[in-house]
XYZ file of C-alpha atoms in Angstrom:
722
model
C 0.000 0.000 0.000
C 1.349 3.395 -0.977
C 1.589 6.204 1.574
C -1.159 8.179 -0.163
C -3.584 5.256 0.121
C -2.650 4.749 3.763
C -3.225 8.417 4.614
C -6.503 8.466 2.672
C -7.684 5.387 4.567
C -6.724 6.961 7.872
C -8.302 10.318 7.076
C -11.528 8.812 5.737
C -11.899 6.570 8.786
C -11.301 9.525 11.130
C -13.869 11.640 9.264
C -16.479 8.863 9.450
C -15.794 8.518 13.177
C -16.359 12.244 13.751
C -19.614 12.135 11.772
C -20.827 9.155 13.806
C -19.829 10.829 17.075
C -21.801 13.987 16.261
C -24.748 11.851 15.168
C -24.620 10.199 18.587
C -24.613 13.507 20.476
C -27.621 14.697 18.458
C -29.672 11.484 18.441
C -29.039 10.540 22.080
C -30.689 13.775 23.300
C -33.975 13.048 21.543
C -36.537 11.562 23.988
C -37.839 9.119 21.365
C -34.432 7.442 21.241
C -33.961 7.098 24.991
C -34.490 3.327 24.986
C -31.625 2.858 22.506
C -29.040 5.056 24.208
C -29.977 4.601 27.891
C -31.666 1.186 28.359
C -29.449 0.171 31.278
C -30.388 3.311 33.198
C -34.085 2.839 32.419
C -34.018 -0.728 33.749
C -32.216 0.457 36.894
C -34.874 3.125 37.513
C -32.489 6.018 36.851
C -32.988 9.239 34.936
C -31.156 8.717 31.620
C -30.047 12.357 31.404
C -29.044 12.699 35.053
C -31.287 15.643 35.794
C -33.473 15.582 32.658
C -31.496 18.356 30.978
C -32.123 18.051 27.254
C -29.618 20.831 26.502
C -26.562 18.927 27.637
C -23.107 19.706 26.301
C -22.303 17.581 23.239
C -19.306 16.052 24.967
C -20.847 15.561 28.405
C -20.712 11.782 27.892
C -16.894 11.959 27.781
C -16.765 13.725 31.136
C -19.212 11.227 32.629
C -17.171 8.268 31.376
C -13.879 9.711 32.628
C -15.220 10.605 36.076
C -17.077 7.332 36.655
C -15.543 5.036 39.257
C -15.046 1.304 39.170
C -17.818 0.933 41.737
C -20.181 2.786 39.361
C -19.443 0.163 36.727
C -19.934 -2.685 39.218
C -23.239 -1.197 40.372
C -24.667 -0.708 36.886
C -23.056 -3.510 34.873
C -21.521 -6.006 37.271
C -18.081 -7.307 38.196
C -17.440 -8.975 34.824
C -17.749 -5.620 33.065
C -15.456 -3.954 35.609
C -12.884 -6.713 34.994
C -13.139 -6.099 31.253
C -12.202 -2.466 31.881
C -9.246 -3.634 33.966
C -8.156 -5.528 30.838
C -8.547 -2.453 28.615
C -6.721 -0.138 31.047
C -3.933 -2.694 31.585
C -3.250 -3.061 27.874
C -3.538 0.703 27.413
C -0.956 1.125 30.186
C 1.381 -1.431 28.579
C 1.353 0.318 25.209
C 1.459 3.848 26.632
C 4.436 3.117 28.916
C 6.186 1.233 26.117
C 5.675 4.169 23.740
C 7.300 6.660 26.139
C 10.673 4.996 25.688
C 10.392 3.234 22.337
C 9.066 5.962 20.038
C 11.670 8.653 20.880
C 14.521 6.134 20.506
C 13.581 3.688 17.747
C 11.939 6.073 15.264
C 15.014 8.343 14.913
C 17.307 5.302 14.726
C 15.212 3.817 11.918
C 14.719 7.110 10.066
C 18.449 7.955 9.973
C 19.655 4.579 8.674
C 19.866 3.838 4.945
C 19.266 0.121 4.488
C 16.360 0.493 2.058
C 18.004 3.293 0.087
C 21.268 1.375 -0.267
C 19.938 -2.147 -0.929
C 16.379 -1.720 -2.199
C 15.614 -5.096 -0.646
C 12.006 -5.717 -1.655
C 11.676 -8.629 0.776
C 12.242 -6.348 3.774
C 9.607 -3.650 3.407
C 6.404 -2.892 5.267
C 4.335 -2.592 2.127
C 4.273 -5.957 0.311
C 6.827 -5.324 -2.369
C 6.512 -1.551 -2.704
C 8.448 1.160 -0.935
C 6.888 4.021 0.954
C 7.954 6.612 3.474
C 6.575 4.345 6.196
C 9.449 1.927 5.577
C 11.896 4.589 6.721
C 10.271 4.590 10.177
C 10.488 0.827 10.623
C 13.081 -1.787 11.437
C 13.178 -2.588 7.725
C 15.431 0.469 7.299
C 18.046 -0.863 9.750
C 21.130 -2.315 8.100
C 21.887 -5.946 8.823
C 24.461 -6.532 11.596
C 24.091 -2.862 12.562
C 24.931 -1.890 16.134
C 21.610 -0.003 16.145
C 19.884 -3.367 16.544
C 20.921 -3.292 20.219
C 18.255 -0.633 20.757
C 15.603 -2.850 19.156
C 16.657 -5.806 21.282
C 16.467 -3.586 24.371
C 12.988 -2.483 23.282
C 11.811 -6.110 23.402
C 13.063 -6.314 26.993
C 11.407 -3.019 27.910
C 7.998 -4.041 26.515
C 8.244 -7.409 28.268
C 9.136 -5.904 31.647
C 6.319 -3.353 31.385
C 3.906 -6.187 30.535
C 5.008 -8.293 33.520
C 4.563 -5.333 35.864
C 1.137 -4.340 34.535
C -0.181 -7.918 34.462
C 0.929 -8.662 38.031
C -0.672 -5.456 39.239
C -3.888 -6.203 37.330
C -4.121 -9.804 38.591
C -3.863 -8.616 42.201
C -6.476 -5.927 41.593
C -8.952 -8.287 39.920
C -8.467 -10.848 42.705
C -9.364 -8.171 45.254
C -12.318 -6.993 43.174
C -13.672 -10.545 42.932
C -13.229 -11.174 46.659
C -14.991 -7.924 47.584
C -17.953 -8.819 45.381
C -18.237 -12.343 46.797
C -17.994 -10.980 50.360
C -21.139 -8.956 49.742
C -23.534 -8.787 52.660
C -26.383 -9.378 50.208
C -27.618 -12.889 49.481
C -26.096 -14.419 46.337
C -28.121 -17.610 45.618
C -25.323 -19.613 43.975
C -23.123 -19.187 47.061
C -25.507 -21.482 48.963
C -25.499 -24.242 46.345
C -23.268 -26.747 44.594
C -23.652 -28.569 41.291
C -23.458 -32.360 41.584
C -22.991 -34.436 38.428
C -22.285 -38.108 37.670
C -24.622 -39.333 40.426
C -24.623 -43.161 40.571
C -27.816 -45.180 40.283
C -29.834 -45.163 43.527
C -30.327 -48.358 45.542
C -33.529 -50.331 45.003
C -36.529 -48.649 46.526
C -35.085 -45.112 46.444
C -35.692 -42.308 43.984
C -32.836 -40.128 42.754
C -33.904 -37.336 45.086
C -34.090 -39.593 48.137
C -30.665 -41.020 47.334
C -29.094 -37.554 46.889
C -30.703 -36.177 50.047
C -29.551 -39.095 52.186
C -25.989 -38.920 50.777
C -25.501 -35.236 51.576
C -27.490 -35.279 54.812
C -25.093 -37.945 56.136
C -22.051 -35.799 55.254
C -23.506 -32.402 56.228
C -26.189 -33.233 58.838
C -26.492 -29.705 60.259
C -26.218 -27.557 57.137
C -27.825 -29.592 54.317
C -31.080 -27.920 53.211
C -32.518 -29.749 50.183
C -31.771 -30.760 46.614
C -33.153 -29.947 43.183
C -32.808 -32.960 40.902
C -32.164 -32.122 37.247
C -34.901 -33.492 34.984
C -35.232 -34.179 31.278
C -37.172 -31.091 30.203
C -37.206 -31.115 26.415
C -40.931 -31.823 26.043
C -42.036 -29.554 28.877
C -39.785 -26.785 27.538
C -41.422 -27.104 24.120
C -44.907 -26.832 25.649
C -43.867 -23.873 27.795
C -42.272 -22.048 24.847
C -45.420 -22.635 22.821
C -47.540 -21.275 25.669
C -45.382 -18.152 25.912
C -45.695 -17.678 22.157
C -49.488 -17.923 22.331
C -49.560 -15.368 25.149
C -47.572 -12.924 23.027
C -49.869 -13.452 20.044
C -52.953 -12.992 22.214
C -51.521 -9.777 23.668
C -50.811 -8.563 20.134
C -54.336 -9.397 18.986
C -55.830 -7.582 21.974
C -53.635 -4.539 21.300
C -54.812 -4.431 17.681
C -58.424 -4.743 18.792
C -57.991 -1.934 21.340
C -56.419 0.343 18.704
C -58.811 -0.345 15.800
C -62.001 -1.718 17.447
C -61.890 -4.479 14.815
C -61.565 -8.106 15.890
C -58.297 -9.397 14.373
C -58.320 -12.690 12.479
C -55.713 -15.182 11.337
C -55.480 -18.427 9.416
C -54.648 -21.641 11.269
C -52.430 -23.181 8.581
C -48.749 -22.860 7.750
C -47.276 -19.558 9.022
C -50.802 -18.141 9.253
C -51.037 -17.993 5.454
C -53.299 -20.971 4.828
C -56.113 -22.879 6.488
C -59.288 -21.872 8.247
C -59.811 -18.206 9.118
C -60.551 -17.672 12.830
C -60.972 -14.920 15.404
C -57.438 -14.389 16.784
C -58.442 -13.537 20.373
C -60.704 -16.553 20.755
C -58.267 -18.839 18.919
C -55.231 -17.981 21.043
C -57.273 -18.005 24.262
C -58.307 -21.595 23.492
C -54.718 -22.572 22.660
C -53.492 -21.046 25.932
C -56.049 -22.996 27.951
C -55.086 -26.224 26.171
C -51.362 -25.537 26.658
C -51.779 -24.768 30.370
C -53.476 -28.137 30.887
C -50.778 -29.930 28.884
C -48.046 -28.088 30.782
C -49.424 -29.045 34.189
C -49.711 -32.697 33.159
C -46.209 -32.779 31.700
C -44.715 -31.010 34.733
C -46.058 -33.744 37.028
C -44.740 -36.435 34.693
C -41.294 -34.818 34.466
C -40.907 -34.431 38.232
C -42.019 -38.020 38.876
C -40.476 -39.964 35.992
C -37.694 -38.008 34.284
C -35.117 -37.423 37.008
C -31.517 -37.467 35.795
C -28.079 -38.058 37.293
C -27.359 -34.439 38.248
C -28.664 -32.082 40.914
C -28.294 -28.713 42.581
C -27.717 -29.240 46.313
C -28.474 -26.409 48.757
C -26.994 -25.604 52.179
C -28.014 -23.253 54.954
C -24.705 -21.336 54.919
C -22.236 -20.407 52.219
C -19.119 -21.654 54.045
C -20.402 -25.236 53.847
C -21.244 -24.763 50.157
C -17.711 -23.445 49.486
C -16.191 -26.375 51.390
C -18.358 -28.904 49.573
C -17.455 -27.478 46.148
C -13.738 -27.998 46.887
C -14.023 -31.469 48.466
C -13.656 -34.956 47.005
C -16.934 -36.780 47.630
C -16.064 -40.113 46.036
C -13.083 -42.396 45.624
C -13.836 -42.592 41.907
C -13.395 -39.477 39.824
C -16.399 -40.264 37.626
C -18.995 -40.345 40.425
C -20.349 -37.578 42.673
C -18.485 -34.858 40.747
C -19.008 -31.616 42.680
C -18.370 -28.024 41.560
C -19.644 -24.592 42.522
C -23.175 -23.969 41.280
C -23.453 -21.552 38.364
C -25.642 -18.493 38.619
C -29.290 -19.621 38.073
C -29.834 -17.603 34.886
C -26.795 -19.045 33.113
C -27.186 -22.781 33.718
C -27.145 -24.926 30.560
C -29.601 -27.533 31.821
C -29.300 -29.798 28.801
C -25.577 -30.348 29.536
C -25.830 -31.305 33.200
C -26.667 -34.973 32.618
C -23.676 -35.656 30.338
C -21.404 -38.235 31.966
C -17.800 -37.609 33.027
C -16.004 -39.667 30.355
C -18.475 -38.525 27.703
C -17.533 -34.944 28.564
C -13.850 -35.788 28.164
C -14.401 -37.451 24.792
C -16.535 -34.526 23.623
C -13.885 -32.056 24.751
C -11.081 -33.710 22.782
C -13.362 -34.215 19.780
C -14.270 -30.499 19.813
C -10.565 -29.593 20.025
C -9.982 -31.735 16.942
C -12.884 -30.105 15.074
C -11.598 -26.632 16.002
C -8.103 -27.563 14.762
C -9.574 -28.804 11.471
C -11.693 -25.647 11.197
C -8.637 -23.456 11.746
C -6.701 -25.409 9.126
C -9.399 -25.258 6.463
C -10.539 -21.733 7.286
C -6.986 -20.605 6.619
C -7.442 -21.538 2.950
C -10.219 -19.004 2.151
C -8.582 -16.347 4.317
C -5.238 -16.838 2.563
C -7.042 -16.825 -0.787
C -8.935 -13.620 0.023
C -5.759 -12.001 1.348
C -3.961 -12.944 -1.856
C -6.618 -11.847 -4.365
C -7.551 -8.618 -2.593
C -4.254 -7.073 -3.565
C -5.210 -4.936 -6.527
C -2.862 -6.600 -9.020
C -4.188 -10.080 -8.242
C -7.785 -8.859 -8.243
C -7.356 -7.530 -11.794
C -6.032 -10.922 -12.888
C -8.993 -12.710 -11.294
C -11.593 -10.216 -12.596
C -10.171 -8.691 -15.829
C -13.240 -6.559 -16.619
C -12.605 -4.252 -13.638
C -9.333 -2.940 -15.123
C -10.888 0.236 -16.612
C -12.529 1.068 -13.284
C -9.341 0.459 -11.315
C -7.422 2.877 -13.530
C -9.419 5.750 -11.992
C -7.058 7.071 -9.311
C -9.685 7.776 -6.653
C -11.352 4.350 -6.950
C -7.965 2.612 -7.023
C -6.928 4.374 -3.822
C -10.203 3.481 -2.069
C -9.886 -0.187 -3.062
C -6.278 -0.350 -1.870
C -7.239 1.332 1.385
C -10.231 -0.766 2.432
C -10.758 -3.921 0.351
C -8.447 -6.382 2.190
C -9.447 -5.159 5.662
C -13.193 -5.317 4.951
C -12.853 -8.818 3.453
C -11.055 -9.956 6.598
C -13.683 -8.459 8.945
C -16.497 -10.188 6.977
C -14.780 -13.571 7.251
C -14.348 -13.151 11.008
C -18.008 -12.178 11.478
C -19.117 -15.582 10.179
C -17.383 -17.585 12.906
C -18.573 -16.769 16.497
C -21.891 -18.651 16.540
C -20.227 -21.811 15.274
C -17.557 -21.629 17.978
C -20.201 -21.033 20.670
C -22.120 -24.075 19.427
C -18.944 -26.178 19.660
C -18.210 -24.908 23.166
C -21.680 -25.780 24.439
C -21.347 -29.204 22.828
C -18.440 -30.000 25.165
C -20.907 -30.474 28.019
C -20.042 -27.209 29.753
C -22.537 -26.489 32.589
C -22.869 -22.692 32.401
C -23.137 -19.942 29.838
C -20.212 -17.934 31.237
C -17.993 -21.023 30.978
C -19.143 -21.546 27.378
C -18.346 -17.891 26.631
C -14.829 -18.340 28.035
C -14.336 -21.492 25.970
C -15.650 -19.876 22.768
C -13.514 -16.808 23.438
C -10.394 -18.974 23.711
C -11.162 -20.773 20.459
C -11.828 -17.465 18.711
C -8.556 -16.000 20.012
C -6.389 -18.869 18.797
C -8.319 -18.923 15.551
C -7.676 -15.192 15.098
C -3.967 -15.462 15.853
C -3.357 -18.533 13.685
C -5.644 -17.633 10.797
C -5.789 -13.859 10.721
C -2.438 -12.765 12.071
C -0.167 -15.608 10.967
C -2.380 -16.595 7.998
C -2.487 -13.103 6.516
C 1.200 -12.634 7.270
C 2.170 -15.731 5.302
C -0.508 -15.407 2.599
C 1.179 -12.563 0.734
C 3.920 -14.941 -0.430
C 2.052 -18.149 0.293
C 3.630 -20.471 -2.241
C 7.165 -19.265 -1.593
C 6.619 -19.806 2.137
C 5.208 -23.300 1.613
C 8.199 -24.191 -0.518
C 10.607 -22.883 2.126
C 8.817 -24.808 4.893
C 8.792 -27.979 2.807
C 12.535 -27.772 2.303
C 13.278 -26.778 5.901
C 10.337 -27.488 8.267
C 12.096 -26.046 11.340
C 12.350 -22.633 9.672
C 8.801 -21.573 10.610
C 10.022 -18.808 12.964
C 12.390 -17.421 10.321
C 9.716 -17.551 7.606
C 7.186 -15.799 9.872
C 9.707 -13.181 10.929
C 10.662 -12.507 7.308
C 7.027 -12.239 6.191
C 5.889 -10.064 9.106
C 7.316 -6.676 8.013
C 5.591 -6.847 4.623
C 2.172 -6.597 6.284
C 2.862 -3.741 8.697
C 0.939 -1.176 6.656
C -1.968 -3.593 6.177
C -2.277 -4.120 9.928
C -1.854 -0.414 10.679
C -4.865 0.233 8.446
C -6.763 -2.714 9.943
C -6.302 -1.397 13.498
C -7.316 2.118 12.420
C -10.430 0.762 10.697
C -11.368 -1.174 13.841
C -11.142 1.773 16.224
C -12.488 4.535 14.000
C -15.307 2.731 12.163
C -15.904 0.007 14.749
C -16.081 2.285 17.776
C -17.900 4.967 15.786
C -20.705 2.513 15.005
C -20.616 1.272 18.612
C -21.106 4.762 20.026
C -23.695 5.982 17.520
C -25.771 2.751 17.604
C -27.157 3.707 14.201
C -28.067 0.152 13.194
C -29.948 -0.741 16.441
C -31.687 2.659 16.256
C -32.962 2.109 12.709
C -34.061 -1.468 13.447
C -35.879 -0.383 16.618
C -37.880 2.382 14.957
C -38.801 0.193 11.971
C -40.002 -2.621 14.241
C -41.846 -0.230 16.533
C -43.638 1.495 13.663
C -44.508 -1.454 11.436
C -44.238 -4.712 13.383
C -44.581 -4.499 17.147
C -47.812 -3.604 18.926
C -47.451 -4.711 22.563
C -45.233 -3.612 25.448
C -43.395 -6.943 25.435
C -42.656 -6.649 21.703
C -41.387 -3.079 22.088
C -39.161 -4.146 24.981
C -37.792 -6.969 22.844
C -36.968 -4.429 20.134
C -34.947 -2.112 22.387
C -33.443 -4.584 24.854
C -29.684 -4.278 24.199
C -28.185 -7.512 25.569
C -24.708 -7.630 27.065
C -21.199 -6.711 25.917
C -20.769 -10.062 24.073
C -17.467 -11.061 25.619
C -17.226 -14.189 23.437
C -16.395 -12.011 20.411
C -15.330 -8.694 21.932
C -12.439 -10.039 24.026
C -10.872 -12.118 21.199
C -11.189 -9.149 18.813
C -9.332 -6.986 21.323
C -6.785 -9.778 21.774
C -6.128 -9.846 18.030
C -5.371 -6.111 18.076
C -3.187 -6.700 21.145
C -1.244 -9.454 19.334
C -0.797 -7.338 16.211
C 0.408 -4.357 18.244
C 2.808 -6.485 20.300
C 4.354 -8.180 17.277
C 4.826 -4.944 15.317
C 5.737 -2.712 18.274
C 9.470 -2.991 17.569
C 9.399 -3.812 13.840
C 7.147 -0.815 13.051
C 6.979 1.250 16.293
C 4.365 3.587 14.840
C 1.754 0.899 15.519
C 2.056 1.627 19.259
C 0.293 4.933 18.618
C -2.565 3.043 16.961
C -2.658 0.530 19.821
C -2.914 3.333 22.392
C -5.720 4.988 20.412
C -7.598 1.697 19.990
C -7.578 0.725 23.659
C -7.940 4.321 24.903
C -10.902 5.016 22.648
C -12.332 1.589 23.474
C -12.085 2.276 27.212
C -13.839 5.634 26.802
C -16.662 4.581 24.463
C -17.367 1.224 26.072
C -17.377 2.908 29.497
C -20.265 5.012 28.253
C -21.990 1.950 26.816
C -21.522 -0.085 30.006
C -22.967 2.680 32.182
C -25.913 3.457 29.915
C -26.573 0.782 27.312
C -25.621 -2.841 27.890
C -27.381 -5.044 30.430
C -25.383 -8.027 31.774
C -26.993 -11.386 31.024
C -24.955 -13.173 33.697
C -22.386 -12.574 36.439
C -19.323 -14.799 36.938
C -17.412 -12.399 39.242
C -14.371 -12.025 37.009
C -13.879 -15.688 36.059
C -12.817 -14.492 32.595
C -9.684 -12.769 33.906
C -7.303 -15.777 34.230
C -8.062 -16.642 30.606
C -7.486 -13.030 29.507
C -4.200 -12.985 31.435
C -3.027 -16.232 29.803
C -3.797 -14.957 26.308
C -1.993 -11.670 26.880
C 1.041 -13.728 27.884
C 0.550 -15.926 24.788
C 0.622 -12.789 22.617
C 3.762 -11.573 24.432
C 5.391 -14.980 23.948
C 4.618 -14.892 20.211
C 6.086 -11.377 20.025
C 9.312 -12.500 21.714
C 9.669 -15.534 19.413
C 9.015 -13.421 16.302
C 11.590 -10.832 17.391
C 14.111 -13.578 18.030
C 13.555 -14.765 14.459
C 13.595 -11.289 12.917
C 16.779 -10.225 14.678
C 18.236 -13.483 13.378
C 17.172 -12.514 9.850
C 19.026 -9.239 10.443
C 22.135 -11.371 11.209
C 22.336 -9.927 14.723
C 24.207 -12.598 16.688
C 23.074 -11.218 20.047
C 19.473 -12.190 19.257
C 20.136 -15.224 21.468
C 19.793 -12.859 24.458
C 16.033 -13.074 23.889
C 15.995 -16.782 24.817
C 16.152 -16.064 28.590
C 13.308 -13.558 28.153
C 11.127 -16.231 26.540
C 11.869 -18.541 29.484
C 11.024 -15.732 31.945
C 7.603 -15.335 30.282
C 6.854 -19.016 30.819
C 7.989 -18.825 34.457
C 5.953 -15.646 35.018
C 2.818 -17.331 33.690
C 3.416 -20.362 35.919
C 3.935 -18.222 39.045
C 0.779 -16.172 38.375
C -1.289 -19.294 37.910
C -0.004 -20.892 41.111
C -0.532 -17.728 43.149
C -3.870 -16.436 41.878
C -5.808 -18.990 39.826
C -7.310 -21.110 42.615
C -9.032 -18.002 43.993
C -10.931 -17.800 40.681
C -11.611 -21.510 40.411
C -13.107 -21.686 43.928
C -14.509 -19.289 46.510
C -11.985 -18.901 49.337
C -13.328 -19.695 52.809
C -12.135 -16.333 54.166
C -14.438 -14.783 51.578
C -17.398 -17.090 52.210
C -17.349 -16.663 55.997
C -18.417 -12.998 55.984
C -21.753 -12.263 57.647
C -24.871 -11.341 55.700
C -27.084 -8.327 56.372
C -30.008 -10.597 57.115
C -30.799 -14.294 57.245
C -31.257 -15.663 53.728
C -34.609 -16.950 52.557
C -33.548 -20.507 51.684
C -36.822 -21.316 49.957
C -36.426 -18.256 47.732
C -32.884 -19.366 46.907
C -34.205 -22.819 46.015
C -36.968 -21.417 43.804
C -34.520 -19.183 41.931
C -32.949 -22.317 40.421
C -36.190 -23.906 39.216
C -36.417 -23.755 35.378
C -39.178 -21.487 34.046
C -40.903 -24.405 32.344
C -41.388 -26.057 35.749
C -42.442 -22.928 37.616
C -44.569 -19.862 37.001
C -42.444 -17.860 39.463
C -40.687 -15.095 37.485
C -38.952 -12.554 39.722
C -37.969 -10.309 36.803
C -41.598 -9.450 35.926
C -41.826 -6.655 38.501
C -38.648 -4.999 37.239
C -39.829 -5.316 33.640
C -43.150 -3.613 34.382
C -41.348 -0.733 36.064
C -38.984 -0.372 33.144
C -41.856 -0.354 30.666
C -43.701 2.355 32.573
C -40.587 4.545 32.519
C -40.149 3.864 28.796
C -43.752 4.914 28.167
C -43.155 8.177 30.057
C -40.233 9.049 27.761
C -42.194 7.977 24.691
C -44.996 10.319 25.774
C -42.489 13.186 26.034
C -41.310 12.391 22.514
C -44.854 12.293 21.121
C -45.622 15.623 22.770
């Protein structure tokens, strides 16, 4: 990519970001849009404008985000969101501190050398075979065997030491944050329960429940409360979902009747397009009555006949529950498997009955499928990366040559085509990886999110970062690896500089366009108003249209990790990328802080269980950076590159020490945390009921909150209409 195309890409992205930011400041002040820009505050019963001032300063949201405390985030969005901001601020700190020393030293050293001018070595540029002014600010301009390479080697040490310091500090902080949340004086239902799987068959004459109760009552005679046996709920779930659907359709029909005074009708055939024409209100009322009767019958059958080999066991105090979750209850590893109970709203009930060895087999099978997916997904990504260079695209599609000759269009295509193609390919993957993660037999949604996030991260690094890096000279690289298989580090290190400009543009596109769309919420806004005007008639349907969901950690964290890996690996080769890394994570912290405080609503709470996995992947990115720099300094014929070997070993030792010191506190609840007193005695029956699946109970504690939220939404809608 030529410098002009790079600058055009950067300038265009920045302009689009500014337009989107001003759109946000204008649209977010309109009362009719309040449910799109402030849903979290509405659901919490707060005034979205903090004083109802509709003439706020356009940049007031920046001040609010900057002045918000960590406890504000915990209060409005939970501990998991606060931990995510620890991740963003930690990485921002790593790149900012690294930049303070690296940019003033390495950029002048690179700019004043003459390697490119003297040798014109096309294989050592940052622009895939073309030269640009950007090459003069990179390691590509350093002469081989030059004494200046000492500074670049020192830069690797500096970045590594800063990373160790920031990660240690962050791990301690997150550990404290998690402990403080778990020591809450409020009742947390899952702290009084454990999940028991792989329950053996009960003796003759006993039901599963009787067997489980007697087993735990014998071990914990004073603190055992009761058990909830997991049942096979597929049929009852289907009936319950159908009943809920009929209720929504009846509410819609009644709303139409109230608005038009005409009795709505529908056809009873396929999709309501064929069959007998009936009165909708009477029809759905009859279906509801039939479904209620079926549901009650099936509920009794499920509870009596479909008990499975898993259960939630409840205790009267949380210390006993914490002890039980960490104790071995059977000589055999595949019976009476006990873990901490997940939060009620995130349990994956269908996975709880999967047996121990079946889970192991599934896990290794999923790993194999993921490995195959990574391998085969690399082919289209490499192909797209190869053909989206303009020269190759003209060969593949000859008829576009006249269009490409137009300078403006050519520059636009060079600036955006490869990056957009890459983003589209990545967008196709997350749901598949989440499906694979759930198929492992994982018991909770947060655990599945962590597993999917890990798969997505390694996929991104292997396919996007390494795949795109090698794809530019794919066949030459394959030939080199075939002749010398152990040269993978050298081949990667040699290929890396050629893609520096591509990744600079990719990072810029992610933070300018990506965060611009995130802040402005243009797409959710348009969808909401279209649905509200033409499709949805009832309060429940309107709520469904504006309900924002959570931050989607399964895709957001790996996407951030990819940017982290790219920035790490190019931080010394092309130091300018550190500026882009600081902007990406700084802008992300600012914009997502606003979204966390006002928009997104957490769908679960795991109290920071994601952090150890984030920490490990940051270290994996650092390790890859150190290995790549070892290879690249070797390509530069710098014999002292071997001094990086101890640094690589230190990274492994650092990761081991962190895991030994901190990880168990995330895997289990420490007894010093669980022993804190509560404000009031817990209602054990309420705790028990909170774990009952909706299809087996009509008790829905969120209804009251939903009604309050809807009434507040209607107030703001009335203001808008006025």
